[in-house]
PDB file of C-alpha atoms in Angstrom:
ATOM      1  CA  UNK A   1      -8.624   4.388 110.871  1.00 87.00           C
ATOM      2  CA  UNK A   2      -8.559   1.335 113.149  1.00 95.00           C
ATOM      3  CA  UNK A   3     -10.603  -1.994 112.736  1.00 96.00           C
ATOM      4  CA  UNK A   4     -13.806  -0.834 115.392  1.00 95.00           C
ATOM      5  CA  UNK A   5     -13.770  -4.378 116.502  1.00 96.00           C
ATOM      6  CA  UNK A   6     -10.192  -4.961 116.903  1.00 96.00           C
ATOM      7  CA  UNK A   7      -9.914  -1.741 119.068  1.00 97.00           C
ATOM      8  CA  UNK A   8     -12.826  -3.165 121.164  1.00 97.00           C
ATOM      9  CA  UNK A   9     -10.674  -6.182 121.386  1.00 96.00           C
ATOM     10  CA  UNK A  10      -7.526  -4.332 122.196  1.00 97.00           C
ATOM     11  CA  UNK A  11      -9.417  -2.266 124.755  1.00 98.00           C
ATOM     12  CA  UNK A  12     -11.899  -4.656 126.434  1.00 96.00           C
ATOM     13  CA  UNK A  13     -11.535  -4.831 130.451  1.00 95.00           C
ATOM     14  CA  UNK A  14     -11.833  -8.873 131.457  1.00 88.00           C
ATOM     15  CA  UNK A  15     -13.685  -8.450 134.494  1.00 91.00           C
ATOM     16  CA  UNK A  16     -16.290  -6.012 134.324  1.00 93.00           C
ATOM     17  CA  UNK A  17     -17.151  -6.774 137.429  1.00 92.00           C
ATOM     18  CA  UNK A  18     -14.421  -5.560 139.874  1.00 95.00           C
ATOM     19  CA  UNK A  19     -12.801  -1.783 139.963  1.00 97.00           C
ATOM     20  CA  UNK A  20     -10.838  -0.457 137.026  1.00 98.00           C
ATOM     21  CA  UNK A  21      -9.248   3.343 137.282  1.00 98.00           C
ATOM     22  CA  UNK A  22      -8.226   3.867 133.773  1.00 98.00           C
ATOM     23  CA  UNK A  23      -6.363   7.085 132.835  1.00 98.00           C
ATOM     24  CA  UNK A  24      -6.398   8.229 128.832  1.00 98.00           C
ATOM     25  CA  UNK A  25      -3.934  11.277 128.132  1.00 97.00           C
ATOM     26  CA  UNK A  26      -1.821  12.764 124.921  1.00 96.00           C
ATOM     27  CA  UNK A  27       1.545  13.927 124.947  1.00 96.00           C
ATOM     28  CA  UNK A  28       3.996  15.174 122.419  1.00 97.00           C
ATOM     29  CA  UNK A  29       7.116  13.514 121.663  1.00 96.00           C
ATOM     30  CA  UNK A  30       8.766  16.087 124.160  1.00 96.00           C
ATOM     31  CA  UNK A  31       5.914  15.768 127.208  1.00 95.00           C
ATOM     32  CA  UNK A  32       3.835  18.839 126.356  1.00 95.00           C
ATOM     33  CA  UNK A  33       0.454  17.444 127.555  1.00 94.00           C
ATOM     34  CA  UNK A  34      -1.051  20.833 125.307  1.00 92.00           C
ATOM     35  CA  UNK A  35      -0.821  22.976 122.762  1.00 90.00           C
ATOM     36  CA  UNK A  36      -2.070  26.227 122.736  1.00 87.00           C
ATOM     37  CA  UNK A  37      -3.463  25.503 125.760  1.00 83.00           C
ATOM     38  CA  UNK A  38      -5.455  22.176 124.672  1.00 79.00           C
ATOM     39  CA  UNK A  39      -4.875  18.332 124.490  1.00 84.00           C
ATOM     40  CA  UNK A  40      -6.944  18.233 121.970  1.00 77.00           C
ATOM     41  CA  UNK A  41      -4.372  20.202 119.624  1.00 83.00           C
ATOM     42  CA  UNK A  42      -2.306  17.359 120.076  1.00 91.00           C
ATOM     43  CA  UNK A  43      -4.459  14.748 118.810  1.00 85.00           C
ATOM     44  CA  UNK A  44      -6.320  13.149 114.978  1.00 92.00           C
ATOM     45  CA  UNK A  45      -8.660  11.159 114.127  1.00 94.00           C
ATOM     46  CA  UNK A  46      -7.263   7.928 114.763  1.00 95.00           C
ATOM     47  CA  UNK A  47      -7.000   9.226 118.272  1.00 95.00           C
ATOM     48  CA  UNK A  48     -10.496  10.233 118.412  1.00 95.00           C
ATOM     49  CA  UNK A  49     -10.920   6.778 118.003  1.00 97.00           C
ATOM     50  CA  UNK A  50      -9.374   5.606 120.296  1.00 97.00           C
ATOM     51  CA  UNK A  51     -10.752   8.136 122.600  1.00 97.00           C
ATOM     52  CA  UNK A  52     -14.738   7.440 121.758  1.00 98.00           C
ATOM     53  CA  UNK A  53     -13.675   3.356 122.177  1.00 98.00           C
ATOM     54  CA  UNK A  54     -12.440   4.012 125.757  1.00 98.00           C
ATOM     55  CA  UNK A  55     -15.390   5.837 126.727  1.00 98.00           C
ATOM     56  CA  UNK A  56     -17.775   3.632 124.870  1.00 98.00           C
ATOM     57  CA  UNK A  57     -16.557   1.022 127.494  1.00 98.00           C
ATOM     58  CA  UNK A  58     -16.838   2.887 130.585  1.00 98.00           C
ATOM     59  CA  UNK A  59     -18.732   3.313 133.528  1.00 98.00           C
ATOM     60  CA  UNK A  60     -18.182   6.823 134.439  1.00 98.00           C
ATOM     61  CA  UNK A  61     -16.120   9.369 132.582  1.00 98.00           C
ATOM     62  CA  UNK A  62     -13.834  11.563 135.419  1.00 98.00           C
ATOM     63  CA  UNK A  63     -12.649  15.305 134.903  1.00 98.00           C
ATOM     64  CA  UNK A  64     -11.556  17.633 136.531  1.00 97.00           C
ATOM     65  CA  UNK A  65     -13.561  20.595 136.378  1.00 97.00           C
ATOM     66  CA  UNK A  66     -10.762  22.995 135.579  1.00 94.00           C
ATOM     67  CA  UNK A  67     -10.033  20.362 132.190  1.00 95.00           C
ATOM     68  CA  UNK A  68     -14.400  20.274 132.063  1.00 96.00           C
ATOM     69  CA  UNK A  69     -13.931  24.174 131.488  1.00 95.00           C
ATOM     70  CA  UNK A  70     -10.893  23.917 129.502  1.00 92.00           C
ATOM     71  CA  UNK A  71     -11.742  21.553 126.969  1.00 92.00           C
ATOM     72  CA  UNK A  72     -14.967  23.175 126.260  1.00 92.00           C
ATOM     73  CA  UNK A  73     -17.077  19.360 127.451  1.00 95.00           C
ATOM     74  CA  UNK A  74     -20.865  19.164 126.353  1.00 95.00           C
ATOM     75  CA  UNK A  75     -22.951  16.538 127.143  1.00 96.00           C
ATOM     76  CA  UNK A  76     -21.480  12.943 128.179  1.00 97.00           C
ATOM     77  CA  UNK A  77     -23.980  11.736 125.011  1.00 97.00           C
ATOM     78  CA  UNK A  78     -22.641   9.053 122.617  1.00 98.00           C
ATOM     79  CA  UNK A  79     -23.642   8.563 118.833  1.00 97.00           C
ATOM     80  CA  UNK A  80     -26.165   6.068 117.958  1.00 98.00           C
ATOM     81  CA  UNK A  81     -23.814   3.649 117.024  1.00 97.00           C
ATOM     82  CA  UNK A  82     -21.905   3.433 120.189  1.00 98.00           C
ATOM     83  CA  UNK A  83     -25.483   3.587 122.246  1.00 98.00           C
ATOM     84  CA  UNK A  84     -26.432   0.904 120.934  1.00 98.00           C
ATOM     85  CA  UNK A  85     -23.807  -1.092 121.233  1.00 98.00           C
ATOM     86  CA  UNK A  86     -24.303  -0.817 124.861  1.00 98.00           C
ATOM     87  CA  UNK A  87     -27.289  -1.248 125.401  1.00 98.00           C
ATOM     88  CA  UNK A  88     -26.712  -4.435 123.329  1.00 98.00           C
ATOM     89  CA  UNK A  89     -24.111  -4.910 125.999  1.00 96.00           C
ATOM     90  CA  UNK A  90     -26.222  -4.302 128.941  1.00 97.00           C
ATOM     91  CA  UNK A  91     -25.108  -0.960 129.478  1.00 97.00           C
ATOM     92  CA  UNK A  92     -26.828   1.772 130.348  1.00 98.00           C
ATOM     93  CA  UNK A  93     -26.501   3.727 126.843  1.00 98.00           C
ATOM     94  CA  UNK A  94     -24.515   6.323 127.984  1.00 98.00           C
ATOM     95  CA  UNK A  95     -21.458   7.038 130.847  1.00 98.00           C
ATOM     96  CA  UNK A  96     -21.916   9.261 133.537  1.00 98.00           C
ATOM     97  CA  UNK A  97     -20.162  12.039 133.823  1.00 98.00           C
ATOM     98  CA  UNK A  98     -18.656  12.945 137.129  1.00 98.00           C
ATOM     99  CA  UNK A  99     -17.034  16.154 137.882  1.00 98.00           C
ATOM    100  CA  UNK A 100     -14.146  16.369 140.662  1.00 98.00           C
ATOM    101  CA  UNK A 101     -14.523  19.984 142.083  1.00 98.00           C
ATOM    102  CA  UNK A 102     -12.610  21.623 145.143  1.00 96.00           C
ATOM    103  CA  UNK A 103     -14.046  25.084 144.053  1.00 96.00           C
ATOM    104  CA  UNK A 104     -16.979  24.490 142.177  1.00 97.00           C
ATOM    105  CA  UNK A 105     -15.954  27.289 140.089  1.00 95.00           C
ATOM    106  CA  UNK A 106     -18.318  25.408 137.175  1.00 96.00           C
ATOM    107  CA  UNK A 107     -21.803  26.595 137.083  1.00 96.00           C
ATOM    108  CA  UNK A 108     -25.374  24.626 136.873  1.00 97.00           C
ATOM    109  CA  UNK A 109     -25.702  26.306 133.571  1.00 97.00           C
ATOM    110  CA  UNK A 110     -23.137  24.473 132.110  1.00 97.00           C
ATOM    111  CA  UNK A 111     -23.909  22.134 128.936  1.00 96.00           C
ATOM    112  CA  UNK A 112     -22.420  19.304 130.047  1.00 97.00           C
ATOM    113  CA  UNK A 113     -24.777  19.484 133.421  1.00 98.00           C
ATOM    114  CA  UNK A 114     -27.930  21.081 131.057  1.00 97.00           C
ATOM    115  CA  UNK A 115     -27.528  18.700 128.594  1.00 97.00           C
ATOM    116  CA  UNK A 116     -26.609  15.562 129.539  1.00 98.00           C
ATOM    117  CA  UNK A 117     -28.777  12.337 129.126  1.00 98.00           C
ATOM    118  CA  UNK A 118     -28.003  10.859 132.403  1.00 98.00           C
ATOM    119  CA  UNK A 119     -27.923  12.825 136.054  1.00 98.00           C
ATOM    120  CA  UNK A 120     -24.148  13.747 136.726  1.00 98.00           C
ATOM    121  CA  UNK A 121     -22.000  13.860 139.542  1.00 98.00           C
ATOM    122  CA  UNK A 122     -19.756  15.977 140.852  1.00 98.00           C
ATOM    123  CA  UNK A 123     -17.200  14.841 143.382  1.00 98.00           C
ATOM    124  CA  UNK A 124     -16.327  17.600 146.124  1.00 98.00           C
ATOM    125  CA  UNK A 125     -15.606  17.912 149.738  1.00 98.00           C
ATOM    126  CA  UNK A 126     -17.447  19.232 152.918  1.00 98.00           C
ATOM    127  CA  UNK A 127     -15.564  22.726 152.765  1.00 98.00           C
ATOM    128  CA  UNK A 128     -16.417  23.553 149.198  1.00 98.00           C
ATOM    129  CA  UNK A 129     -18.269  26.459 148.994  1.00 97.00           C
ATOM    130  CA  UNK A 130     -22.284  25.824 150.366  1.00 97.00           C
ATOM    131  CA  UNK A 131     -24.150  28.034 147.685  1.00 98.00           C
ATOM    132  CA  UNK A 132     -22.510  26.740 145.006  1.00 98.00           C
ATOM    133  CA  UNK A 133     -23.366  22.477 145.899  1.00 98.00           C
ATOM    134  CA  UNK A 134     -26.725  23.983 146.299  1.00 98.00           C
ATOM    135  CA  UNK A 135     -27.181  25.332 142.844  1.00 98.00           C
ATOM    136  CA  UNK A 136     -25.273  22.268 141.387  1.00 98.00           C
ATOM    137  CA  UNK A 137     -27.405  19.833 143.345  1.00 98.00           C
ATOM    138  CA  UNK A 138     -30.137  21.222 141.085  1.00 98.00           C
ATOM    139  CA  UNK A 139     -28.546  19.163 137.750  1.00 98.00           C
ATOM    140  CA  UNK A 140     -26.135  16.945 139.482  1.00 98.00           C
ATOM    141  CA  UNK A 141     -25.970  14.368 142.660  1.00 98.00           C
ATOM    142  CA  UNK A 142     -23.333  16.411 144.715  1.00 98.00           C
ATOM    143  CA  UNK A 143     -21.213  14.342 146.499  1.00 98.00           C
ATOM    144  CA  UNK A 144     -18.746  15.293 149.071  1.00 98.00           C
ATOM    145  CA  UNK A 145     -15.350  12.739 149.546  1.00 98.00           C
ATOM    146  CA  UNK A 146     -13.125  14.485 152.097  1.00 98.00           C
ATOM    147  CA  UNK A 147     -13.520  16.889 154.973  1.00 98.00           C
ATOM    148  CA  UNK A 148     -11.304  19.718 153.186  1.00 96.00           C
ATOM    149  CA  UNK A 149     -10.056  18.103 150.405  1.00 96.00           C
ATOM    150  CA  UNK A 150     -11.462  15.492 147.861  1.00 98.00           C
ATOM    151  CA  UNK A 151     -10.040  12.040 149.020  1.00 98.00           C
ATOM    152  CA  UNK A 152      -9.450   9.520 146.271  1.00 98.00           C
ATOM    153  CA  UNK A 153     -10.457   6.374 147.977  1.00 98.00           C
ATOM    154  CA  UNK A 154     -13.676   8.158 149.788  1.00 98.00           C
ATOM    155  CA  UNK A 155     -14.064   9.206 146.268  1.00 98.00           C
ATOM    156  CA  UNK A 156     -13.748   5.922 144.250  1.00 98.00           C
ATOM    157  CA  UNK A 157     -15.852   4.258 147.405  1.00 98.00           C
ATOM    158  CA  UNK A 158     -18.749   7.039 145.906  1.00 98.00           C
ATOM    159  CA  UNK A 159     -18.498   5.442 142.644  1.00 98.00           C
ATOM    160  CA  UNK A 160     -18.812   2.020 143.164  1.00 98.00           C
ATOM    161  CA  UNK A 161     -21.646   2.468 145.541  1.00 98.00           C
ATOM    162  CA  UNK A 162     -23.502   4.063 142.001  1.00 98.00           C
ATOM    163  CA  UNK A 163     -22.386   0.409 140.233  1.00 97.00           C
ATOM    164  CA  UNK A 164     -19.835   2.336 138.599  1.00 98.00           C
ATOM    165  CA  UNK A 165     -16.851   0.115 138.586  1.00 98.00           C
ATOM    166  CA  UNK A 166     -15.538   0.463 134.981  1.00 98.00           C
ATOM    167  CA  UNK A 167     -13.815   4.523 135.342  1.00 98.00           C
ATOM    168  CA  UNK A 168     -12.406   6.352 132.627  1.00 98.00           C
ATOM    169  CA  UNK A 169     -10.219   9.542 134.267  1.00 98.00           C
ATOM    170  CA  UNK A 170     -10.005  11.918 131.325  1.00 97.00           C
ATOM    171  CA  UNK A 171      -7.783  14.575 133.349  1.00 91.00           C
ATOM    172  CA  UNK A 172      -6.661  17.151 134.153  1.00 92.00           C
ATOM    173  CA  UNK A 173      -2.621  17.296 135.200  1.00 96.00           C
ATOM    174  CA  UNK A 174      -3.816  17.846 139.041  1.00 96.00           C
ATOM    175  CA  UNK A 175      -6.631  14.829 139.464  1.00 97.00           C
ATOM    176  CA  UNK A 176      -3.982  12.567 138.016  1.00 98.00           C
ATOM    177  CA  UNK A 177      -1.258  13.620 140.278  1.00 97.00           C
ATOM    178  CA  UNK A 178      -3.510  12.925 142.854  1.00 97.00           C
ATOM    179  CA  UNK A 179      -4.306   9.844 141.893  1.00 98.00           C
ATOM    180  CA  UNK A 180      -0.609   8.666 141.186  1.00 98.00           C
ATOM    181  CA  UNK A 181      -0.545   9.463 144.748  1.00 97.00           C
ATOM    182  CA  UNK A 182      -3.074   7.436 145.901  1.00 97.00           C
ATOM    183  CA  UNK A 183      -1.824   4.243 143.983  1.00 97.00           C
ATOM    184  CA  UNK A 184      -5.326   4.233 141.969  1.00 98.00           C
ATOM    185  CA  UNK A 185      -4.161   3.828 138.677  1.00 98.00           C
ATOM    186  CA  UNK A 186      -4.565   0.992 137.769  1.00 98.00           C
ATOM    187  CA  UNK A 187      -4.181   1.615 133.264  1.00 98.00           C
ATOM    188  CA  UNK A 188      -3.021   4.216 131.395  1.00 98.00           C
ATOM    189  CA  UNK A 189      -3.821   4.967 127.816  1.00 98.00           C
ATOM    190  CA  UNK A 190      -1.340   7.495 126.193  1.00 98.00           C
ATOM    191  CA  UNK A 191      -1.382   8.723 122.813  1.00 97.00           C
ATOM    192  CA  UNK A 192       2.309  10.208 121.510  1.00 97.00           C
ATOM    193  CA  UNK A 193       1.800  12.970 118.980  1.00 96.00           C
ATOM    194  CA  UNK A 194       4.719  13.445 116.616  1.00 96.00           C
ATOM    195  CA  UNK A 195       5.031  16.271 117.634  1.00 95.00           C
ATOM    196  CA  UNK A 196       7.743  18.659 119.165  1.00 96.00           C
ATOM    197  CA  UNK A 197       6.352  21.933 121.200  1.00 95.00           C
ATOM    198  CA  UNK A 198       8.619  23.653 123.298  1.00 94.00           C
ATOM    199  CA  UNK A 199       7.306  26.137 125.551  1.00 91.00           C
ATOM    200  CA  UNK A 200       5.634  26.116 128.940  1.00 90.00           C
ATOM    201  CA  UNK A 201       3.249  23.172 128.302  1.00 91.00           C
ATOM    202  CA  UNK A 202       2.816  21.191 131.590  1.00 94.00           C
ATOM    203  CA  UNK A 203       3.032  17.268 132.109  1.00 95.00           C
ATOM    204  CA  UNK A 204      -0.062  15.171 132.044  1.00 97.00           C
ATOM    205  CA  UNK A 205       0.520  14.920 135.751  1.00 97.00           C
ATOM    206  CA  UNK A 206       1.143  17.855 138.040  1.00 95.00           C
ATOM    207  CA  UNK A 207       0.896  17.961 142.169  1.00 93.00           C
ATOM    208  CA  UNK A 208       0.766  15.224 144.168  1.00 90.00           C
ATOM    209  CA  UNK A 209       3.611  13.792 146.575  1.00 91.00           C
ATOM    210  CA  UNK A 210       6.477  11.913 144.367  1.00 93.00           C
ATOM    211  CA  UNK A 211       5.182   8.361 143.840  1.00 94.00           C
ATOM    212  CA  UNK A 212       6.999   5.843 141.702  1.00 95.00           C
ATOM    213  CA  UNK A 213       4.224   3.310 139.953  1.00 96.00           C
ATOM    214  CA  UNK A 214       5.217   0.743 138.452  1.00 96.00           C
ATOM    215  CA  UNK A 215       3.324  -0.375 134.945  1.00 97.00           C
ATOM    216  CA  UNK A 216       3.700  -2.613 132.273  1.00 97.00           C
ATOM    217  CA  UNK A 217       3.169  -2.510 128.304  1.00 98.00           C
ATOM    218  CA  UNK A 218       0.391  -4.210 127.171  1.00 97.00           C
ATOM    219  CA  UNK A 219       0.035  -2.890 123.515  1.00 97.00           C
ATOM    220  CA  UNK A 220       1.590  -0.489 120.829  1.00 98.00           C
ATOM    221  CA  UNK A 221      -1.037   0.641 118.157  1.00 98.00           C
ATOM    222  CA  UNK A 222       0.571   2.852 115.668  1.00 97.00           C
ATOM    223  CA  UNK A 223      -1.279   5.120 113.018  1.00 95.00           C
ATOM    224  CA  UNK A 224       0.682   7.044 110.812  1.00 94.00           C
ATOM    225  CA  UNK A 225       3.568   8.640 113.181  1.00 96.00           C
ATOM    226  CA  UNK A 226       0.902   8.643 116.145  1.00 96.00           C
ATOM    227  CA  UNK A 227       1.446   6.418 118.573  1.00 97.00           C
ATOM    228  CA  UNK A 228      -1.034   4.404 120.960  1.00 98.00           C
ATOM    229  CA  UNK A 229       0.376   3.171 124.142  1.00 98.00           C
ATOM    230  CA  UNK A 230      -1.545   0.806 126.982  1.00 98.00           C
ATOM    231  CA  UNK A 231       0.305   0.118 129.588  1.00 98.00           C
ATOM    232  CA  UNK A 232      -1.710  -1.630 132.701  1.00 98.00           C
ATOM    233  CA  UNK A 233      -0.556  -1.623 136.491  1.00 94.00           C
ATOM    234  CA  UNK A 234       2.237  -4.627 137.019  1.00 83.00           C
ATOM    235  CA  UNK A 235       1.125  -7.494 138.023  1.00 71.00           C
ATOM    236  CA  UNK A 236      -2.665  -7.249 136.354  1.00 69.00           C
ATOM    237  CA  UNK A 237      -3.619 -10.084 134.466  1.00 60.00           C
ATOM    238  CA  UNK A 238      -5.511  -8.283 131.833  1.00 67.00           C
TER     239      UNK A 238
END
């Protein structure tokens, strides 16, 4: 397991203050961005780590809701430990969770709308279907970013209007081809599993018009055979 400290270290954002898109994924050593189906197949407990650091440090956690489905999310609720710590901080004690949604084929009922310990969002657009941003608006602030299609940069302006400046994209494939697309990464965090698989396993990114991006390495954690990769747009100063 890594130092706590030194990950916060290794992690930490300078400027708190001014918009950060960062992007966490897992990949085997061949690209497979699943197995079985999951990411989290992939992954150990030196990623979970890594994982809980990242979003102990964010403002708002971004899914997909396909990956929110997927993944089988709960709540956006952090242990003790990391509550405190950012409260400590002068963070609210928990991330919000928002939810980017074309379909809104994830219903009210869901745990990590029922459960959660701060008021979610869900990021749609003006053509998604009217019955179902009604029964979501009943657990979560339904915002629409896009006429027919969710727009990343009405969607990040949505987000920093909240305060919420510091974004953690958790996935899936789709909302990070989209946002290769739209130039808005601005980090990625990507965990190699040792790991062959073969198969039909996607890429962490899928869809999306072809966009180079350039990024640079900022660090190399390893544990075991698992390796931890940061690499931040080029250019950043971080």
């Amino acid at each position: 397991m890594f130092d706590p400290a030194e990950l916060l270290r290794r992690y930490a954002v300078a400027d708190r203050a001014g918009w950060h898109l960062r992007v966490n994924f897992i990949a085997s050593l061949d690209g497979a961005a699943t197995h079985d189906g999951l990411s989290g197949g992939l992954n150990n407990a030196d990623d979970k780590q890594v994982f809980d650091t990242l979003r102990m440090l964010a403002d708002v956690v971004l899914v997909g809701a396909g990956t929110l489905r997927a993944e089988g999310y709960g709540a956006m609720r952090l242990d003790d430990d990391a509550a405190a710590w950012r409260v400590a901080h002068g963070l609210p004690a928990h991330p919000v969770l928002a939810v980017v949604s074309s379909r809104l084929a994830v219903g009210p009922d869901h745990a990590a709308f029922t459960d959660a310990p701060v008021r979610p969002l869900v990021l749609t657009h003006e053509a998604s279907p009217a019955a179902a941003r009604l029964a979501l608006s009943e657990v979560a602030d339904v915002v629409p970013c896009g006429v027919d299609s969710v727009d990343v940069g009405l969607l990040r302006a949505a987000l920093e209007r909240r305060g919420l400046s510091q974004v953690l994209c958790e996935g899936g494939p789709h909302l990070l081809g989209a946002l290769i697309e739209a130039d808005a990464v601005d980090e990625l965090c990507l965990t190699i599993s040792p790991v062959l698989e073969g198969g039909a396993a996607g890429r962490i990114a899928a869809g999306g018009a072809q966009a180079t991006r350039r990024l640079r390495l900022a660090h190399v954690l390893t544990a075991g055979d698992m390796l931890m990769l940061r690499y931040l747009r080029d250019g950043s100063s971080e």
